[in-house]
mmCIF file of C-alpha atoms in Angstrom:
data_model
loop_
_atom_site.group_PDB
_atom_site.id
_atom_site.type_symbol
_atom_site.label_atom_id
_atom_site.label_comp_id
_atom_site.label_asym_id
_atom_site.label_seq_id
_atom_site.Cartn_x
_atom_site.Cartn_y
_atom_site.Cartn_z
ATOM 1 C CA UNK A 1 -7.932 -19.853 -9.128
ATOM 2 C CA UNK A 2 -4.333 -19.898 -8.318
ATOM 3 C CA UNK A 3 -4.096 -20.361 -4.534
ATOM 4 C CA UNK A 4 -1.060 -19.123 -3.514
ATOM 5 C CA UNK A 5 1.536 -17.605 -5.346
ATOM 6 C CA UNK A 6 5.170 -16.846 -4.913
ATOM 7 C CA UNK A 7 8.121 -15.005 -6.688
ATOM 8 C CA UNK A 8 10.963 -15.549 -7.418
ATOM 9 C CA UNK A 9 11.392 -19.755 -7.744
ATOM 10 C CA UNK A 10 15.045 -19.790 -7.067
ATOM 11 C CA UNK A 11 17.299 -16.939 -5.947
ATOM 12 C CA UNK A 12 21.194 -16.749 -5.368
ATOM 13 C CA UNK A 13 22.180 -13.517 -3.313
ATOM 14 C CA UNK A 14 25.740 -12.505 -2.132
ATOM 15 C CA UNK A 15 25.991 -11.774 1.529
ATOM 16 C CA UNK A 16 24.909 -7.845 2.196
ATOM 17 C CA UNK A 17 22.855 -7.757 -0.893
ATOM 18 C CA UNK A 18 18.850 -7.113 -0.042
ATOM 19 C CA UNK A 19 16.292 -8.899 -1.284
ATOM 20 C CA UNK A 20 11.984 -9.181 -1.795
ATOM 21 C CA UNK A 21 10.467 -11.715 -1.381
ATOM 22 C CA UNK A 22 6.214 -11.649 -3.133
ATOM 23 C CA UNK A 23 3.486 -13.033 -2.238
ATOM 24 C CA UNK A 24 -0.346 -13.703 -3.930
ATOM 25 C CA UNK A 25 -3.158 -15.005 -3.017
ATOM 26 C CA UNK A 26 -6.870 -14.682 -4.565
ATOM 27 C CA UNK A 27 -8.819 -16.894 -2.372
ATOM 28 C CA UNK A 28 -9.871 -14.044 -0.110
ATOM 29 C CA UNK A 29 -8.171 -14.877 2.666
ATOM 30 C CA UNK A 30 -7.716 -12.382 5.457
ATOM 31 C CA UNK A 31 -4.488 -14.102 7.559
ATOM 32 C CA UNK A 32 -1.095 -14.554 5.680
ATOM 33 C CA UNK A 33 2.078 -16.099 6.988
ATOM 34 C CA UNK A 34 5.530 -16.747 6.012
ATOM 35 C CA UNK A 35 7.572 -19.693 7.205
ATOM 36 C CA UNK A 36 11.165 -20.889 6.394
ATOM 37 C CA UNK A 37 11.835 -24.118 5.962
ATOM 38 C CA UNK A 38 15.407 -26.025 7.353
ATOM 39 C CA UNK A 39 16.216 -29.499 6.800
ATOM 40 C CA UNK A 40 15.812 -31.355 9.855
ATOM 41 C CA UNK A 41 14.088 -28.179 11.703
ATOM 42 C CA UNK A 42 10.678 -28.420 10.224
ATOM 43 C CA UNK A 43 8.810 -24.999 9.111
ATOM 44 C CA UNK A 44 9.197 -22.063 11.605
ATOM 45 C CA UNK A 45 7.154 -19.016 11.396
ATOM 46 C CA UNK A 46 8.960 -15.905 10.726
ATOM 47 C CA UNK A 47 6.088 -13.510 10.910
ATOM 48 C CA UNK A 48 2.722 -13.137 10.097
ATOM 49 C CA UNK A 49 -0.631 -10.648 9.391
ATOM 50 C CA UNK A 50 -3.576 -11.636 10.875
ATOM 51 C CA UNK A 51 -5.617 -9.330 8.952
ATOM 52 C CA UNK A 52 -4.988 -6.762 6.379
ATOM 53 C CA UNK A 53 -3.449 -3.929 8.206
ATOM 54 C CA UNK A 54 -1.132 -5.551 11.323
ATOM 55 C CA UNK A 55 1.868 -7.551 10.839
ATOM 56 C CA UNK A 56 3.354 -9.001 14.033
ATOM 57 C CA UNK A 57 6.859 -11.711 14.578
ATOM 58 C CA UNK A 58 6.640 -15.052 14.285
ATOM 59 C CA UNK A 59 9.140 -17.668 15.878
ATOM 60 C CA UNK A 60 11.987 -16.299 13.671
ATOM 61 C CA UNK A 61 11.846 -13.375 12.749
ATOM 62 C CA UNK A 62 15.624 -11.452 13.143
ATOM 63 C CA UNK A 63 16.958 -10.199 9.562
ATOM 64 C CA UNK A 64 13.498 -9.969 8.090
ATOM 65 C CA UNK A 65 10.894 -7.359 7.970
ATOM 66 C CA UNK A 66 7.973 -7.554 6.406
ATOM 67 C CA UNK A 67 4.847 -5.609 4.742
ATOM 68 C CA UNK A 68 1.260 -6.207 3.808
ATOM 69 C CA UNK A 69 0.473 -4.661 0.637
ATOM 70 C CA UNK A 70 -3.345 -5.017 0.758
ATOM 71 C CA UNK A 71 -5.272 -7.936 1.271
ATOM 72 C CA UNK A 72 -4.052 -10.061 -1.714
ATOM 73 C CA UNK A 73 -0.331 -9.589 -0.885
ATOM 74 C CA UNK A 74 2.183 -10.049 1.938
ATOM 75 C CA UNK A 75 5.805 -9.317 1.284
ATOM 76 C CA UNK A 76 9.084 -10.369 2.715
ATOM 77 C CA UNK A 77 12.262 -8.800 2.988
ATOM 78 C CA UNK A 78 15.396 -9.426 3.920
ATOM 79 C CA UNK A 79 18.068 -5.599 4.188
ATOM 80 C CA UNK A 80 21.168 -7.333 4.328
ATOM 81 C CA UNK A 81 21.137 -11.207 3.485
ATOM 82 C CA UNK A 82 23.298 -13.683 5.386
ATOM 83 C CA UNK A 83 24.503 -17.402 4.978
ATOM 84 C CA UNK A 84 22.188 -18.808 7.774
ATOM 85 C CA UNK A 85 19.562 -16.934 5.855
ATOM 86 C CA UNK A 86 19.642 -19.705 2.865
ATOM 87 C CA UNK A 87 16.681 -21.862 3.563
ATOM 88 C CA UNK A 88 13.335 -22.603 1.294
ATOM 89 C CA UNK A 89 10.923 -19.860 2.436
ATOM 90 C CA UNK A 90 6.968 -20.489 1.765
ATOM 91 C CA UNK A 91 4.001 -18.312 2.068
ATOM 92 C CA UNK A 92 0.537 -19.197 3.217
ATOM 93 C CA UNK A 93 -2.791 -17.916 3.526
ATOM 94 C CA UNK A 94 -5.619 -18.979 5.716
ATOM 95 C CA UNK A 95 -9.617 -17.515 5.991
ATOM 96 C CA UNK A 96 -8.569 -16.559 9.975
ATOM 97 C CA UNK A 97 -5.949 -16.751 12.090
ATOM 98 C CA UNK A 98 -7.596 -20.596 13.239
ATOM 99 C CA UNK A 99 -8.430 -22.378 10.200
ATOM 100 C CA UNK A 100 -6.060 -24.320 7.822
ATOM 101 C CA UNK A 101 -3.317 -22.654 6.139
ATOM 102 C CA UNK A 102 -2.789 -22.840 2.413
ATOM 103 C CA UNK A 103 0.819 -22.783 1.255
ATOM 104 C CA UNK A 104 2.715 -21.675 -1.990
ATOM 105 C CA UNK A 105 5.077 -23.283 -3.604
ATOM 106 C CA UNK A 106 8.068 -21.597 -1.973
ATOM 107 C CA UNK A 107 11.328 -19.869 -2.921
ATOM 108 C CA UNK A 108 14.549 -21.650 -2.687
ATOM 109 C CA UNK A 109 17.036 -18.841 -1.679
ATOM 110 C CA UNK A 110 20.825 -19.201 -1.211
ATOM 111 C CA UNK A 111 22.839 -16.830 0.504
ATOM 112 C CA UNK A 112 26.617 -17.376 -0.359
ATOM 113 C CA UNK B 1 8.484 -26.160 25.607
ATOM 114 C CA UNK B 2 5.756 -27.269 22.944
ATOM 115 C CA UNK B 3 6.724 -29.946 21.068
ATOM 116 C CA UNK B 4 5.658 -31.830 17.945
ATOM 117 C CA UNK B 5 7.359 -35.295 17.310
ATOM 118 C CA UNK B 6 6.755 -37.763 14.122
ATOM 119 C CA UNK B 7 7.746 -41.019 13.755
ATOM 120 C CA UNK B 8 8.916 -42.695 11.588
ATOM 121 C CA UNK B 9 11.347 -40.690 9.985
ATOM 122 C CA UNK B 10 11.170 -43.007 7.000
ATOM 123 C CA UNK B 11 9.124 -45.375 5.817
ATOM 124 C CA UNK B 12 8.962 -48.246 2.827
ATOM 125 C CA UNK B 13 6.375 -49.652 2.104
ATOM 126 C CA UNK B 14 5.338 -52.265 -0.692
ATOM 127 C CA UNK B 15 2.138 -51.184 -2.642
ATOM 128 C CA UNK B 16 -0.648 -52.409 -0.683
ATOM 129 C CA UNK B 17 1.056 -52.408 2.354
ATOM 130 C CA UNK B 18 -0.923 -50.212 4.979
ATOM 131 C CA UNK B 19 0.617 -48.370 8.060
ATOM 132 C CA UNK B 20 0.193 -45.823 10.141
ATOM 133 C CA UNK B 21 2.396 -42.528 10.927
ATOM 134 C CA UNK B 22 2.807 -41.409 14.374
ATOM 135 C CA UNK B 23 2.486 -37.504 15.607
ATOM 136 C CA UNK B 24 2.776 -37.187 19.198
ATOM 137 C CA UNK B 25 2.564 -33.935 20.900
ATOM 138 C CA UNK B 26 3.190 -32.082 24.499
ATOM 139 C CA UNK B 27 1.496 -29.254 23.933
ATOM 140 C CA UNK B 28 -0.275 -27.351 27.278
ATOM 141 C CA UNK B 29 -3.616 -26.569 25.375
ATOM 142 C CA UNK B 30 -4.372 -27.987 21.379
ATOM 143 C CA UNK B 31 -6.331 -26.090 19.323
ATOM 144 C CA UNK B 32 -6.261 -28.101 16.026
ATOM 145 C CA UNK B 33 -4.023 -30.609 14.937
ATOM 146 C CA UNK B 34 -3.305 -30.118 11.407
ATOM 147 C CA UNK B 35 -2.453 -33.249 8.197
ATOM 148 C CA UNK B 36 -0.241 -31.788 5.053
ATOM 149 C CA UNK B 37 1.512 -34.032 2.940
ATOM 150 C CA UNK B 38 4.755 -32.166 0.672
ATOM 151 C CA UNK B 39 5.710 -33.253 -2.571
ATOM 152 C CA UNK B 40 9.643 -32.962 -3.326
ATOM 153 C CA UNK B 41 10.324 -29.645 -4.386
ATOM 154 C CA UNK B 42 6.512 -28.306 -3.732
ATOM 155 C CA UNK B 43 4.774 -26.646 -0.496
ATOM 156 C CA UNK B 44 3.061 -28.547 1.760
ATOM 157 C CA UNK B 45 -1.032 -29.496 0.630
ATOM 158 C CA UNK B 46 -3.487 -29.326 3.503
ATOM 159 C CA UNK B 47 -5.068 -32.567 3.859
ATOM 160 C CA UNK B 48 -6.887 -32.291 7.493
ATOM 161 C CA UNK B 49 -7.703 -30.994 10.555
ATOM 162 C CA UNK B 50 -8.469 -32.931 13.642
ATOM 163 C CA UNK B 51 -9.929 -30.832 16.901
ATOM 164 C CA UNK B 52 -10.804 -33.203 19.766
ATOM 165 C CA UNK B 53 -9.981 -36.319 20.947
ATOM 166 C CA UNK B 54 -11.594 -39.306 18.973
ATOM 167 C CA UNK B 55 -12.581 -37.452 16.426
ATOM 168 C CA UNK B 56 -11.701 -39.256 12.337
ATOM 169 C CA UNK B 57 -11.266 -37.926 9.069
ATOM 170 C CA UNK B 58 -10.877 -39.947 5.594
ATOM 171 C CA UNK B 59 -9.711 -38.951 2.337
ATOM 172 C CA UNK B 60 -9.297 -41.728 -0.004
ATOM 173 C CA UNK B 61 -6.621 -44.172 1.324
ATOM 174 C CA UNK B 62 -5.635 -41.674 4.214
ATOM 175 C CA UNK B 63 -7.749 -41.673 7.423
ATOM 176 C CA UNK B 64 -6.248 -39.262 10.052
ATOM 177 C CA UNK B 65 -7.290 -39.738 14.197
ATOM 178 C CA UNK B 66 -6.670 -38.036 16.908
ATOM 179 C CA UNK B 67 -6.105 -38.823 20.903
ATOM 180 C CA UNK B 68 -5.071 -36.800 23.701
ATOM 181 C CA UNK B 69 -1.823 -36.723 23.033
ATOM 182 C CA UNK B 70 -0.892 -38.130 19.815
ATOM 183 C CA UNK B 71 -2.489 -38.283 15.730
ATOM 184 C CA UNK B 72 -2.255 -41.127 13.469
ATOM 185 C CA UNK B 73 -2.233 -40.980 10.360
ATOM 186 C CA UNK B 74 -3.310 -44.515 8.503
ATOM 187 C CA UNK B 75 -2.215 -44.871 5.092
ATOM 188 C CA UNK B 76 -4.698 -48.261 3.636
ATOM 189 C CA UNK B 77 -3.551 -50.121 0.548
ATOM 190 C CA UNK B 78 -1.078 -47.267 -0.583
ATOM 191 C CA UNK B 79 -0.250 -46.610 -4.308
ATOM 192 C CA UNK B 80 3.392 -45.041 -5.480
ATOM 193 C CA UNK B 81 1.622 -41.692 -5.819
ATOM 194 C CA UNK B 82 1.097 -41.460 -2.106
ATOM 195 C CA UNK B 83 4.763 -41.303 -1.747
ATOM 196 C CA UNK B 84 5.246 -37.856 -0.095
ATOM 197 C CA UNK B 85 6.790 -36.657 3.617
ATOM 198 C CA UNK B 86 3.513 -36.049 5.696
ATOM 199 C CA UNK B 87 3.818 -33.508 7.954
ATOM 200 C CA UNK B 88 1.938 -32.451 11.127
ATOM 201 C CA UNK B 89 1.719 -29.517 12.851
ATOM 202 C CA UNK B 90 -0.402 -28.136 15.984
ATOM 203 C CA UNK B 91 -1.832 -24.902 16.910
ATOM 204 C CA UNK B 92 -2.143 -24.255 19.938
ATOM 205 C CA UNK B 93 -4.970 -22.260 22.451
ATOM 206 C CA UNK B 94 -4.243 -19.498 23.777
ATOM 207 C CA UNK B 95 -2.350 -18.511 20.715
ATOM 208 C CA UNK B 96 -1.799 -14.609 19.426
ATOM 209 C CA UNK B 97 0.212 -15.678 16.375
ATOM 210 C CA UNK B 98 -1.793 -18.544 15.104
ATOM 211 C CA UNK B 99 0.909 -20.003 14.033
ATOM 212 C CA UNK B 100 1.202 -23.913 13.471
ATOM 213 C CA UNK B 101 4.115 -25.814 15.366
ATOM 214 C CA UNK B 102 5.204 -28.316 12.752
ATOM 215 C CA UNK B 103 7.145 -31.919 13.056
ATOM 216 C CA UNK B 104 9.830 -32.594 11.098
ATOM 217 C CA UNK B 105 7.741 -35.153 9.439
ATOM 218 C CA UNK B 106 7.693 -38.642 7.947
ATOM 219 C CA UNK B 107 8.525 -39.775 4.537
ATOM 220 C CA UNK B 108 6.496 -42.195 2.918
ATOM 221 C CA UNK B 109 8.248 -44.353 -0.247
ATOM 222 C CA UNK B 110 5.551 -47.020 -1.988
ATOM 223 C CA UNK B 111 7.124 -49.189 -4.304
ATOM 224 C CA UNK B 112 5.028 -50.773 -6.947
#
């Protein structure tokens, strides 16, 4: 039982390149999130699916789009990256849309 | 606006040393009030969820409580592997995105 998984680790993208961010999870979740994560600005929601099926924004969610694959996986991608797009992004999953969240263990992107 | 405040930012601590960590919140309506602790490098682990005022959850050395307006977290004879930042984060009622408002969260250092 892996939780929550996330590729890549570590990514370095030139500004204008495009990106995918993946996500996993096999606890049978049906809500899945993604957040970025900012020193000093604490973990904002970009966007999220509350079930498989419907995606909907978040606090953040300008340069992103996003898809939900099937229930297991939630994707995130950014069309044309930006500097004030490097952050640490993480992933979570929760049963429903009001119960804990489970995160991943993120990827650390840098957008030069 | 919803907000989620921790305090302190930092804290040392000798082993054995207990304190507690501060989340306030001025939220209009609290659904849950939600205990991770991160790991350098790592996403954050879910440690608890707190729902209505006086309610108290343990795990180990960490007992978590909860008032109308503010969570502490209460670290009790604390080991160098409880060094972590501990974050908390709210959700809120009504809420459409689920999503969890986070602090910016404390960091705990335990020195043996």
């Amino acid at each position: 039982n892996a939780g929550v998984t996330q590729t890549p680790k570590f990514q370095v993208l030139k500004t204008g390149q495009s990106m995918t961010l993946q996500c996993a999870q096999d606890m049978n979740h049906n809500s899945m999130y993604w957040y970025r994560q900012d020193p000093g600005m604490g973990l904002r929601l970009i966007y999220y699916s509350a079930s498989e099926g419907t995606t909907d924004k978040g606090e953040v969610p300008n340069g992103y789009n996003v898809s939900r694959l099937n229930k297991r996986e939630f994707s995130l991608r950014l069309e044309s990256a930006a500097p004030s797009q490097t952050s640490v992004y993480f992933c979570a999953s929760s049963i429903w849309g009001d119960y804990e969240q489970y995160f991943g263990p993120g990827t650390r992107l840098t957008v030069t | 606006e919803d907000q989620v405040t921790q305090s302190p930012e930092a804290l040392r601590l000798q082993e054995g040393e207990s304190s507690s960590l501060n989340c306030s919140y001025t939220v209009s309506g609290l659904r849950g009030l939600f205990w991770y602790r991160q790991d350098p490098g790592k996403g954050p682990e879910f440690l608890f969820t707190l729902y209505s005022a006086g309610e108290e959850k343990e795990k180990e050395r960490l007992k978590a409580t909860l008032t109308k307006k503010e969570s502490f977290l209460h670290i009790t004879a604390p080991k160098p592997e409880d060094s972590a930042t501990y974050l908390c984060a709210v959700q809120l009622v009504p809420s459409n995105d689920y999503k969890l408002s986070f602090g910016a969260g404390t960091t705990v250092t335990v020195r043996a």
